[in-house]
Coordinates of C-alpha atoms in Angstrom, one line a residue:
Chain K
X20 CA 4.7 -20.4 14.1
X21 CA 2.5 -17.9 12.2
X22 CA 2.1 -20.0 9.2
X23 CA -0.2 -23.1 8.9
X24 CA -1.4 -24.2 6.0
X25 CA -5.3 -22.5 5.0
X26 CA -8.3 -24.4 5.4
X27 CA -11.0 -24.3 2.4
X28 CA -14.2 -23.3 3.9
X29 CA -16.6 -26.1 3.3
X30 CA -19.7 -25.7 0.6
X31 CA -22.0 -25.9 3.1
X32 CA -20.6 -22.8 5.3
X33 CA -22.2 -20.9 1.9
X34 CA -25.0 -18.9 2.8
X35 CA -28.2 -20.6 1.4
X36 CA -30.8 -18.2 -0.2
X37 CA -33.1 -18.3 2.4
X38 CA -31.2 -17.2 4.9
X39 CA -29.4 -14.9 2.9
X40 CA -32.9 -13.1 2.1
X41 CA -33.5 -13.1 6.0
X42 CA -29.7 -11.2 6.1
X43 CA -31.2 -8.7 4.0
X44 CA -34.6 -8.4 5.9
X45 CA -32.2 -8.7 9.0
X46 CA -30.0 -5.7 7.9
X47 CA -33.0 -3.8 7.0
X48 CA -34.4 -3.8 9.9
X49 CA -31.4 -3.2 12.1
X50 CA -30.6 0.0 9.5
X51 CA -34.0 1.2 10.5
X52 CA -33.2 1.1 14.3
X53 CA -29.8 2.7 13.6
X54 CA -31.6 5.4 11.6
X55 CA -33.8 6.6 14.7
X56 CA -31.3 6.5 17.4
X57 CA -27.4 6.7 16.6
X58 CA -26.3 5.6 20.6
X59 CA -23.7 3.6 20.5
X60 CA -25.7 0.4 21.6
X61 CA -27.4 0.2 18.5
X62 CA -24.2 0.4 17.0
X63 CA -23.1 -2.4 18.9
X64 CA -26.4 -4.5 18.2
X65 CA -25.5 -3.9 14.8
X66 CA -22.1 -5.3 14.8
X67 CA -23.9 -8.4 16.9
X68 CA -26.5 -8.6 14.3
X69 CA -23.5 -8.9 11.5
X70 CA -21.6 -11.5 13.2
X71 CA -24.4 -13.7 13.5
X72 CA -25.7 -13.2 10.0
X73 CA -22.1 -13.3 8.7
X74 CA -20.3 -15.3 11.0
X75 CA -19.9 -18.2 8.3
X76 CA -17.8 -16.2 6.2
X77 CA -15.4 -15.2 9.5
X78 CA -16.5 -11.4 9.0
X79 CA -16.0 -9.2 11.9
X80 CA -15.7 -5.5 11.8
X81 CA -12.0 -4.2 11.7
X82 CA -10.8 -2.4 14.6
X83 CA -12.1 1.7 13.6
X84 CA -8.6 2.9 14.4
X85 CA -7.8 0.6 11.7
X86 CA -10.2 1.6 9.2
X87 CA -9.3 5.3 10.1
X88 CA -5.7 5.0 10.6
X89 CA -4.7 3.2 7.5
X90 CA -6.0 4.1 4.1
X91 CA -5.4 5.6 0.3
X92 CA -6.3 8.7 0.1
X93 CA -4.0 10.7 -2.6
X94 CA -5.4 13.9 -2.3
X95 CA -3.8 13.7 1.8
X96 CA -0.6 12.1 0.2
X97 CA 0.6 8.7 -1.1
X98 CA 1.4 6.8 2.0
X99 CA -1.4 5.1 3.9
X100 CA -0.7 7.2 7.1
X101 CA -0.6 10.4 5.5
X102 CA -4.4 10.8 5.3
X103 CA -5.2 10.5 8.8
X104 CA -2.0 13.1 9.3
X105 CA -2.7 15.6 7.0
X106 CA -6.6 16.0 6.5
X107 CA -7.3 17.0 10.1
X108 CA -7.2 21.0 9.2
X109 CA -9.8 19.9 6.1
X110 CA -13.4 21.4 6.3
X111 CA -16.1 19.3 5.1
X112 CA -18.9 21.9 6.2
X113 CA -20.3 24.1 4.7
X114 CA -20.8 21.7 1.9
X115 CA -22.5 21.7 -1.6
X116 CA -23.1 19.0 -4.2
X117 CA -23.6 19.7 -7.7
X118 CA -25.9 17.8 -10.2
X119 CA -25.3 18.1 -13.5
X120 CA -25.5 16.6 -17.3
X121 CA -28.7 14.7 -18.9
X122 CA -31.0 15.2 -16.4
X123 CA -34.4 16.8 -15.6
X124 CA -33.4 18.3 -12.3
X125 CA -29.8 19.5 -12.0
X126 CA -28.6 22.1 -9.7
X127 CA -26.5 22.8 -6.9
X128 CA -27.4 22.5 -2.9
X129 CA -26.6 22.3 0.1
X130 CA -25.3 18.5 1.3
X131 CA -28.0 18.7 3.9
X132 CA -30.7 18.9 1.5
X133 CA -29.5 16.9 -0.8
X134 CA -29.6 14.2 1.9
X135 CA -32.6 15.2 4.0
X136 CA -35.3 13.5 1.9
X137 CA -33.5 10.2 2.5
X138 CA -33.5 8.1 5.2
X139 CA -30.2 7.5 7.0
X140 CA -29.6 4.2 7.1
X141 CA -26.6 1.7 8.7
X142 CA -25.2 -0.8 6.1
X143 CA -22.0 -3.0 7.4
X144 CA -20.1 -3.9 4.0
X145 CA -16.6 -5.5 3.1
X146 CA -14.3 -3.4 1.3
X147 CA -11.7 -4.5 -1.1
X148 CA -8.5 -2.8 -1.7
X149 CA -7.1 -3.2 -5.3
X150 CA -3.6 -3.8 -2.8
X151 CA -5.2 -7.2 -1.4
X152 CA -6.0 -5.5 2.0
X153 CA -9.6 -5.5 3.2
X154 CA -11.8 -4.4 6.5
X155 CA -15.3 -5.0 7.2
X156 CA -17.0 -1.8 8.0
X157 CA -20.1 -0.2 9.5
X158 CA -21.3 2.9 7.3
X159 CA -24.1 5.2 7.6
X160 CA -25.8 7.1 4.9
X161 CA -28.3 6.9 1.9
X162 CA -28.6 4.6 -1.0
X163 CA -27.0 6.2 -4.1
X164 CA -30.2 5.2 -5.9
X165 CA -32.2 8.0 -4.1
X166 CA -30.1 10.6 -5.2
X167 CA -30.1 9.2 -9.0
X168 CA -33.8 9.0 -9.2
X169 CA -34.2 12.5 -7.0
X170 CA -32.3 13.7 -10.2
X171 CA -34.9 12.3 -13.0
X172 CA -31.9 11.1 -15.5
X173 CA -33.0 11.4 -18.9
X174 CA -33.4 8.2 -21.2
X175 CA -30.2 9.4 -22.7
X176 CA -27.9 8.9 -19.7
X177 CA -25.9 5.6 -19.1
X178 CA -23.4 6.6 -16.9
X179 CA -23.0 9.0 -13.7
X180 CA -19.8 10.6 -13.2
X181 CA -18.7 11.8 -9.8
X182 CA -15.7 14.0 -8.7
X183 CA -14.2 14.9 -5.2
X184 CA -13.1 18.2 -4.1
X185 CA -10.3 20.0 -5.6
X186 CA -9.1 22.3 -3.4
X187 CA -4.8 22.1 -3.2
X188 CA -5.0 25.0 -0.5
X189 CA -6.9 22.2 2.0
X190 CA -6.0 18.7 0.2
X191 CA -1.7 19.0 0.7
X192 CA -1.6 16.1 -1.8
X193 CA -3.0 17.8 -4.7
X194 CA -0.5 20.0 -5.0
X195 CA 1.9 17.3 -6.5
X196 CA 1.3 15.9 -10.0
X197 CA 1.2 12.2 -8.9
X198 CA -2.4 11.3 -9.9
X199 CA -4.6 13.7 -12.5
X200 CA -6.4 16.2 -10.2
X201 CA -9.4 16.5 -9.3
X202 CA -10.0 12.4 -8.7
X203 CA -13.5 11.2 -10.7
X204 CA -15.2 8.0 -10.9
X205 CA -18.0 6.8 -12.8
X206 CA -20.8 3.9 -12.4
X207 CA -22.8 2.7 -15.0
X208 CA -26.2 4.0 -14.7
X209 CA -27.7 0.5 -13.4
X210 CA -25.0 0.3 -11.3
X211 CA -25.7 3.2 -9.6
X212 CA -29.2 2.3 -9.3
X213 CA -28.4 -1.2 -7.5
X214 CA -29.8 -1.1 -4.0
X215 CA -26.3 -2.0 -2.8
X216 CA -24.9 1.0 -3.7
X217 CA -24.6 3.9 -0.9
X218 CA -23.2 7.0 0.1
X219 CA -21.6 7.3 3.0
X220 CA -21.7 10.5 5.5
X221 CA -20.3 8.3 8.6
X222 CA -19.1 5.3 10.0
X223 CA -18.7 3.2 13.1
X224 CA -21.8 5.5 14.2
X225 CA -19.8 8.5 14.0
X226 CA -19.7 11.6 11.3
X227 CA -17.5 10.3 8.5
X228 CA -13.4 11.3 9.5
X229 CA -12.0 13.4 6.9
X230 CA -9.6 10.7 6.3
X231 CA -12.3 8.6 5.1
X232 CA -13.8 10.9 3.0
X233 CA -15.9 13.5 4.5
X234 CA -18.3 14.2 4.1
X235 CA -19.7 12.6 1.4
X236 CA -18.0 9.6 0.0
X237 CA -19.2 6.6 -2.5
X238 CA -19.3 3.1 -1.1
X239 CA -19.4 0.4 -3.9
X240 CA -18.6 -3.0 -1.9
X241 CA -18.4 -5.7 -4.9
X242 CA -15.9 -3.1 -6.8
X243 CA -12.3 -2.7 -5.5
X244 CA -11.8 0.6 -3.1
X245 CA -10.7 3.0 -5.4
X246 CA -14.3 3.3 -6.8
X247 CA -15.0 4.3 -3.4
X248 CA -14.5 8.3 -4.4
X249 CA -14.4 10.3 -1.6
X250 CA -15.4 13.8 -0.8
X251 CA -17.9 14.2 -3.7
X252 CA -18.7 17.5 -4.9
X253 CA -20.2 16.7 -8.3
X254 CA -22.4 13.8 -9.8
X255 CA -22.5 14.5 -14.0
X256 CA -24.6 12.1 -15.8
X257 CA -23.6 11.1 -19.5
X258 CA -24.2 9.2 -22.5
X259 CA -20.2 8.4 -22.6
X260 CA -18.6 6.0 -20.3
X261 CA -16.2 8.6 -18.5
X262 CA -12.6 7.8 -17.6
X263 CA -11.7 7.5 -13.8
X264 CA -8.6 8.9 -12.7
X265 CA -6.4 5.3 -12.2
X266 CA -7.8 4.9 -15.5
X267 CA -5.8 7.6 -17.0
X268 CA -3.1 6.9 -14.6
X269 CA -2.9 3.4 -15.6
X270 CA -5.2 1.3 -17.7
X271 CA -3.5 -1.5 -18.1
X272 CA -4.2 -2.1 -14.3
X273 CA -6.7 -0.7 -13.6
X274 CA -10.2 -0.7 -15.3
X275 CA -13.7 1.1 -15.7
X276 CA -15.5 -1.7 -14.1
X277 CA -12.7 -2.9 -11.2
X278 CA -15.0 -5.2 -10.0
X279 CA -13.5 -7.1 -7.4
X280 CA -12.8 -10.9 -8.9
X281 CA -9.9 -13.3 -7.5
X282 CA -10.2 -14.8 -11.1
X283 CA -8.3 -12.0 -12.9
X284 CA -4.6 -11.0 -11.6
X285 CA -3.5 -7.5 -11.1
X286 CA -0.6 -7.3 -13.6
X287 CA 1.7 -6.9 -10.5
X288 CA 0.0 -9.4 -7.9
X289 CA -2.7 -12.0 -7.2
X290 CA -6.5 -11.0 -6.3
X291 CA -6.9 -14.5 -5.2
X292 CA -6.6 -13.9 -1.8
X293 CA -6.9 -10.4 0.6
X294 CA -5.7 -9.4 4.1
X295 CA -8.1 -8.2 6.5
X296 CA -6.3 -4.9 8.2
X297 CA -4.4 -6.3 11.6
X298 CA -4.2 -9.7 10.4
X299 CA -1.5 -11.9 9.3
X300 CA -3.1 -14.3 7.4
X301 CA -4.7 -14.1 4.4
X302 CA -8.2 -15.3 3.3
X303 CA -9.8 -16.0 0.1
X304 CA -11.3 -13.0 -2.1
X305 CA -14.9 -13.4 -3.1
X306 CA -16.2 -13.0 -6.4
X307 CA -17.5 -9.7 -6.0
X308 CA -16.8 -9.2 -2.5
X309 CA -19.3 -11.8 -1.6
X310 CA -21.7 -9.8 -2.9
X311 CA -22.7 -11.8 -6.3
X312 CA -26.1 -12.4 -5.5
X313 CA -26.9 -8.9 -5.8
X314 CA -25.0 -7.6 -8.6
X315 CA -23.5 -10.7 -10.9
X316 CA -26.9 -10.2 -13.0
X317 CA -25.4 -6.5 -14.4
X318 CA -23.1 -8.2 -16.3
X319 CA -24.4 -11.5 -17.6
X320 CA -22.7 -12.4 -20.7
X321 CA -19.7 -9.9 -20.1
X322 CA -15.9 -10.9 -20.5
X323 CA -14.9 -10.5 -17.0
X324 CA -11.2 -10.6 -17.9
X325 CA -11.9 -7.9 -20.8
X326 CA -13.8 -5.6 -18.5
X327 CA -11.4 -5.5 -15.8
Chain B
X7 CA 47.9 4.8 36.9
X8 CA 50.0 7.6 38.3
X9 CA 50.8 10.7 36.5
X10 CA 54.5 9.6 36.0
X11 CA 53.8 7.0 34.0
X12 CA 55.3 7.4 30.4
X13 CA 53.0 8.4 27.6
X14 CA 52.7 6.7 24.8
X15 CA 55.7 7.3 22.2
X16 CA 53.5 6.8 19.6
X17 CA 50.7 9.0 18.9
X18 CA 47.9 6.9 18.0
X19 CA 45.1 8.6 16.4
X20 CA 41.7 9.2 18.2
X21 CA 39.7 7.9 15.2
X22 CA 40.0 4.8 15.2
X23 CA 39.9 3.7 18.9
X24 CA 36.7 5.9 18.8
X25 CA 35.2 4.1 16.3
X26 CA 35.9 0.5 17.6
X27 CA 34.2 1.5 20.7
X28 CA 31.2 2.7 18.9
X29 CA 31.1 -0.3 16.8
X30 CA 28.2 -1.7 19.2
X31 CA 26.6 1.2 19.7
X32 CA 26.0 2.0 15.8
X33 CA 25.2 -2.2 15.6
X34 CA 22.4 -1.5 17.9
X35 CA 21.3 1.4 15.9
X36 CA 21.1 -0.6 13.1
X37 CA 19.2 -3.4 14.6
X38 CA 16.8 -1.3 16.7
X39 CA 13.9 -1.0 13.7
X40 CA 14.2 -4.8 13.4
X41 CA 13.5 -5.0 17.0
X42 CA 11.0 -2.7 17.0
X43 CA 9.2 -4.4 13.9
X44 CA 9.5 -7.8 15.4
X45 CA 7.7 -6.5 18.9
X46 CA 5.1 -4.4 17.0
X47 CA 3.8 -7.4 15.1
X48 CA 3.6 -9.5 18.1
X49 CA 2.0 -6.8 20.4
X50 CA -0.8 -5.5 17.6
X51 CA 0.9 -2.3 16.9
X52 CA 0.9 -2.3 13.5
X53 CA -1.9 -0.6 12.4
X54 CA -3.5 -1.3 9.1
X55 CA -1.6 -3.9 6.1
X56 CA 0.4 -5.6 8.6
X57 CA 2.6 -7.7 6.3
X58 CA 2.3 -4.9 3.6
X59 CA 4.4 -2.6 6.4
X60 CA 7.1 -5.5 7.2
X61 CA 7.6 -5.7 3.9
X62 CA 8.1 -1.6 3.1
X63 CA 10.0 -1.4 6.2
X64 CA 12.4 -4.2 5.8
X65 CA 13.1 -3.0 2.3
X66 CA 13.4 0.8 2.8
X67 CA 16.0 -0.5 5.7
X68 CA 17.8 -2.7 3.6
X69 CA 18.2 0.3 0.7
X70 CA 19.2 2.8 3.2
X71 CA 22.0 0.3 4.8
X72 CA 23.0 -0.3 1.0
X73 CA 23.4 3.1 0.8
X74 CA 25.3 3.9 4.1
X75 CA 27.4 1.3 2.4
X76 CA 28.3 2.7 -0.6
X77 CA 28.9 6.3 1.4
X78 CA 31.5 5.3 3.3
X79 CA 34.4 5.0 0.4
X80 CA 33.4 8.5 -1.2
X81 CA 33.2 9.8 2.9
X82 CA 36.4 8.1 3.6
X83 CA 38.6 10.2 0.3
X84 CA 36.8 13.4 1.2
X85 CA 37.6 13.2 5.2
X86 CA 40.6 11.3 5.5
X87 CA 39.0 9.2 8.3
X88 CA 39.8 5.9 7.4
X89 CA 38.9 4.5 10.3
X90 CA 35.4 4.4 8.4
X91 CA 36.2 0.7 6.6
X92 CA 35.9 -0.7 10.2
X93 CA 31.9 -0.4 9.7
X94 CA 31.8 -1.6 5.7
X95 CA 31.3 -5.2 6.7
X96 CA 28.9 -4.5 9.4
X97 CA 26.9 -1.9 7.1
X98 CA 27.4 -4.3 4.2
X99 CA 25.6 -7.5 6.4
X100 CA 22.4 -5.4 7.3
X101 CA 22.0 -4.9 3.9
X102 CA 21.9 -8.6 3.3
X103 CA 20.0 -9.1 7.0
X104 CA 17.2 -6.5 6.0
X105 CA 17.2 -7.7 2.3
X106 CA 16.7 -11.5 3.6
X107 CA 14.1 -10.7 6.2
X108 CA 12.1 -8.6 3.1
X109 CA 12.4 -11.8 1.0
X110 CA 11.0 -14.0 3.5
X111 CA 8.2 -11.7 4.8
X112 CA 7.0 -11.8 1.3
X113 CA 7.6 -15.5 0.3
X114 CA 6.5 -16.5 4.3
X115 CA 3.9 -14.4 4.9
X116 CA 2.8 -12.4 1.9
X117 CA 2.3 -15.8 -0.4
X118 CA 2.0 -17.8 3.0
X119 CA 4.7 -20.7 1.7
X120 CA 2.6 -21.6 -1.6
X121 CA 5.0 -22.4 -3.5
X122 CA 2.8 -22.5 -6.6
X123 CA 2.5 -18.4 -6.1
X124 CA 6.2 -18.0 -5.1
X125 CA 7.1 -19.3 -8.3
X126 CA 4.5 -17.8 -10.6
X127 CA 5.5 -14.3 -8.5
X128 CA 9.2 -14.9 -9.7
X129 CA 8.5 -15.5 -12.9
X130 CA 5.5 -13.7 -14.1
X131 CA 6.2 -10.2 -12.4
X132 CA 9.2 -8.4 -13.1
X133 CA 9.6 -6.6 -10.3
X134 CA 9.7 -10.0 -7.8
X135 CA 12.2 -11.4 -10.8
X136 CA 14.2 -8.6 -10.4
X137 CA 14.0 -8.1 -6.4
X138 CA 15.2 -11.9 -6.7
X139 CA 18.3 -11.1 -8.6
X140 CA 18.8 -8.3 -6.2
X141 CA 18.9 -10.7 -2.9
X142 CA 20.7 -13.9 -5.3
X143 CA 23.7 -11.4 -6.3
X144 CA 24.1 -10.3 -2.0
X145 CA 24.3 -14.2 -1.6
X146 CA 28.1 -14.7 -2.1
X147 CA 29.0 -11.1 -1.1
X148 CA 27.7 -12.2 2.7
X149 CA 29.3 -15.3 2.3
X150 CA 32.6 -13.9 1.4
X151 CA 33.0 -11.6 4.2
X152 CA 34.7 -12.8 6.8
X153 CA 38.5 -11.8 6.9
X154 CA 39.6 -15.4 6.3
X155 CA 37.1 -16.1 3.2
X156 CA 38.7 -12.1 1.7
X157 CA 42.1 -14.1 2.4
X158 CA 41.3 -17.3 0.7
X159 CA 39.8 -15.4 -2.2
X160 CA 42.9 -13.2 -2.5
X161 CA 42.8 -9.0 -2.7
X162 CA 42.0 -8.5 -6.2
X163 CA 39.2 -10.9 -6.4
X164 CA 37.6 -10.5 -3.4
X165 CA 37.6 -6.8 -4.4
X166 CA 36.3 -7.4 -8.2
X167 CA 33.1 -9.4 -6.5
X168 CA 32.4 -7.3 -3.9
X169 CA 31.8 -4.6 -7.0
X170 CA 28.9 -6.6 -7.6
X171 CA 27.2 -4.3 -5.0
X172 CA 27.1 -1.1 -7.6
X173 CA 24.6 -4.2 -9.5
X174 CA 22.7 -4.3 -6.5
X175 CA 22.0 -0.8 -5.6
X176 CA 20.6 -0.8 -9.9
X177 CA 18.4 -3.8 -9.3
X178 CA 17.3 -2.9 -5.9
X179 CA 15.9 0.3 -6.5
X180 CA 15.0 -0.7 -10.1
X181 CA 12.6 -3.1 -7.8
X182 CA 11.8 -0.7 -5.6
X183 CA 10.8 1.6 -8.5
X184 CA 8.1 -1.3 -10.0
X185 CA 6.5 -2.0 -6.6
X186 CA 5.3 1.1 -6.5
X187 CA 1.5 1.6 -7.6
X188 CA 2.1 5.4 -8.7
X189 CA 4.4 7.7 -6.2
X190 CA 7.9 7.3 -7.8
X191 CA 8.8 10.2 -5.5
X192 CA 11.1 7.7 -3.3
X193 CA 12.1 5.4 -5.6
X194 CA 13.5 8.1 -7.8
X195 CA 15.4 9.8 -4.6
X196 CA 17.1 6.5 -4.5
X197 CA 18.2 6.1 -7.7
X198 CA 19.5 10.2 -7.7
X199 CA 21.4 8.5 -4.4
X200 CA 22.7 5.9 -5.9
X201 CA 24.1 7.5 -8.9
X202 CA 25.1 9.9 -7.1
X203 CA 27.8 7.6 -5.2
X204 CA 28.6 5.6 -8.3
X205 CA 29.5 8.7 -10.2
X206 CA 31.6 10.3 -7.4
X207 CA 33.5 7.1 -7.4
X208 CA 33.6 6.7 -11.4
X209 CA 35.5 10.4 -11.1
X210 CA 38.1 8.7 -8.9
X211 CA 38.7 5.7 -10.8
X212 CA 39.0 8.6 -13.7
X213 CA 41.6 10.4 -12.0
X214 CA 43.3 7.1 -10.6
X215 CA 43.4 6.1 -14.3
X216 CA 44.3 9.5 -15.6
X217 CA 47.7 10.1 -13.5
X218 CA 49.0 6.5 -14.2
X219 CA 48.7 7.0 -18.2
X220 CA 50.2 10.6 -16.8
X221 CA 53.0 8.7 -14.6
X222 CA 53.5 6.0 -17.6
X223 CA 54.6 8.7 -20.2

């Protein structure tokens, strides 16, 4: 009834690079539209744009209740509905980032000028959850590489370390031992710098839910979500490769780099394959994300396997 | 019926003609999440990892059934109300209903019939290998139940299998426990359950064990 076997999708459904490029000029322009008027036709004309552009991979953006109902967000609690229960008392205003470590211009500030010299732009990425679920969604925010170069790193810094919020008295979940508090991530420093990466302060045209990680979360679409760090208070920059949370919680599954790749098993389950949030079916995982045109360069000559 | 009609000589209990009559109404109980499930998938209710919740609900169901189960015997010595063992079988084939319907979500829907990934699941990750035993051992236990199959398998051995279900309640939460990416909160609560019942009933079969050496002297 439900099951029938899955079809391969042709070589020639993949994007040429021509067209690809267009995508890009495509997406560019559309972000520009989306940054001078946020009504919810442009919104529309973006999710238009996408399918057209995408349509050859079968991308369509996930339902928003979806994306805002149903998500990982420990610091809310461990089950997938408890973020959208529990974070609705959370304040993400007022709001302060901090920049710290080997660089020329650390500090602390306000989130609005810390985003103010950028322009806000919409970018519509997959997302990959290390659990083989997936969504398609439409962000808005500033490339991460604004931020990293606002902060002149110094020739000495190869890695940026973020870290959300801790806060138990707001974040319910923090108040149980289950993950090392607070939650931190870290990119390498070209990473960071890659034009794909992005930090989100909304989605679906809207102000980011606290769910999703209000107000300031990371969006890395070719790494599995849990890169994605949410409610970011800090970005440290170091010589040393830090140690993200599920790192310390687990290394053994899960890695620095957790770039998504249907190639390399989760000790527990296959990556081959992902399930887009309200389907039933699943369909193949890309080599990251889809998105190996832009980033497979970063780690020419790396054992993929090795640097999980 | 007119009020000089004779009562009954007999006094017959309340209990049990109670609990025959609820007998559908605590079937239905039982069944209503799988309804529910089964009418939530079709209508797009599910929000979010929709195979990823059939397959938590269906097994959280079929735990809790295992351990409604294994409550009644330990319920039944500290009330007296007998009349409990009319639901064992019933609570005892939800388990297997629930535990089947996880199995298949999984192999059916999760690994979509590829039977490549079925078997490399099975073998390669311990918790599938050991949620596998879990369902294989409930096999012969639902086969075994009706009256006339106990008959055929005589008391004492019908009895002796049917302990196979203490295994179960080990490997089913010691599955449970692996699925789990980090929160052992639940799985743990299980297993606290679990022993809990086991050891209530290890004390009786003490006691039992104690008073015959006691009688034998």
């Amino acid at each position: 009834m439900l099951i029938r076997k899955r079809i391969e999708p042709p070589s020639s459904e993949i994007t040429p690079e021509a067209e690809y490029l267009n995508r890009r000029e495509f997406l560019g322009m559309v972000g520009s539209i989306g940054a001078l008027s946020a009504t919810g036709a442009v919104a529309e004309g973006l999710m238009g744009g996408f399918s057209t552009v995408e349509a050859q991979q079968g991308d369509k953006v996930t339902d928003e209740s979806k994306v805002t109902s149903y998500n990982n967000y420990y610091e809310f609690g461990t089950d997938k509905e408890d973020p959208k229960a529990n974070s609705q008392q959370f304040k993400a205003r007022p709001w302060s980032v901090k920049i710290e470590g080997l660089c020329r211009k650390p500090g602390s500030m306000p989130l609005d000028s810390f985003l103010s010299p950028s322009r806000i732009e919409d970018r519509t990425y997959r997302f990959r959850c290390v659990e083989a679920w997936s969504a398609v969604i439409p962000w808005r925010g500033i490339p991460l590489a604004d931020v990293i170069r606002r902060a002149d790193p110094l020739p000495s810094a190869k890695y940026v370390e973020l870290t959300t919020l801790y806060d138990p008295s707001q974040m319910s979940g923090q108040r149980r031992a289950t993950i090392q508090w607070p939650y931190t991530e870290g990119l390498r420093i070209d990473e960071a710098l890659n034009p794909l990466a992005f930090l989100a302060t909304g989605m679906y045209g809207k102000t980011l839910p606290n769910q999703n990680g209000a107000p300031l979360r990371l969006v890395v679409p070719w790494k599995y979500g849990f890169k994605n760090i949410k409610a970011i208070v800090k970005l440290k920059f170091t010589d040393q490769q830090p140690t993200s949370t599920w790192m310390k919680a687990a290394s053994d599954e899960y890695g620095f780099y957790a770039n998504v790749n249907p190639a390399v098993d989760h000790p527990r389950w296959s990556q081959a394959r992902e399930r887009r949030l309200g389907e039933v079916l699943r369909k193949p995982t890309l080599m990251f994300n889809g998105y190996s045109e832009q980033v497979a360069s970063m780690y020419g000559g790396m054992d993929l396997r090795r640097n999980y | 019926m007119t009020a000089t009609a004779p009562r009954a000589t007999r006094v017959r209990p309340r209990g049990p003609r109670i609990a025959r009559a609820m007998k559908p109404l605590v079937f239905a109980v039982l069944l209503a999440p799988a309804i529910w499930l089964a009418y939530a998938l079709f209508a797009d209710q599910l929000d979010g990892d929709v195979v990823k919740i059939l397959e938590i609900s269906t097994g959280t169901l079929a735990l809790r059934s295992l351990a409604y189960t294994l409550a009644i015997s330990p319920l039944k010595q500290l009330t007296g109300w007998t009349w409990l063992n009319m639901y064992r079988r019933m609570l005892g084939l939800f388990v297997f209903f629930y535990a089947t319907a996880h199995m298949l979500i999984y192999f059916g829907l999760d690994l979509e019939l590829q039977f490549g990934e079925i078997w490399t699941s099975i073998l390669k990750r311990p918790y599938i290998t050991i949620g596998m035993l879990s369902w294989l051992i409930l096999v012969p236990l639902a086969i075994t139940s009706p009256n006339f199959m106990a008959r055929k398998l005589g008391g004492p051995r019908w009895k002796r299998l049917h302990q196979l279900t203490y295994v179960v309640a080990v490997t089913a939460t010691t599955h449970y426990l692996w699925a789990v990416k980090k929160d052992t909160f639940w799985p743990l609560v299980y297993f606290a359950l679990f022993a809990a019942l086991l050891l209530v009933r290890a004390y009786g079969w003490y006691g039992l064990h104690r008073r015959a050496a006691n009688a034998a002297v």
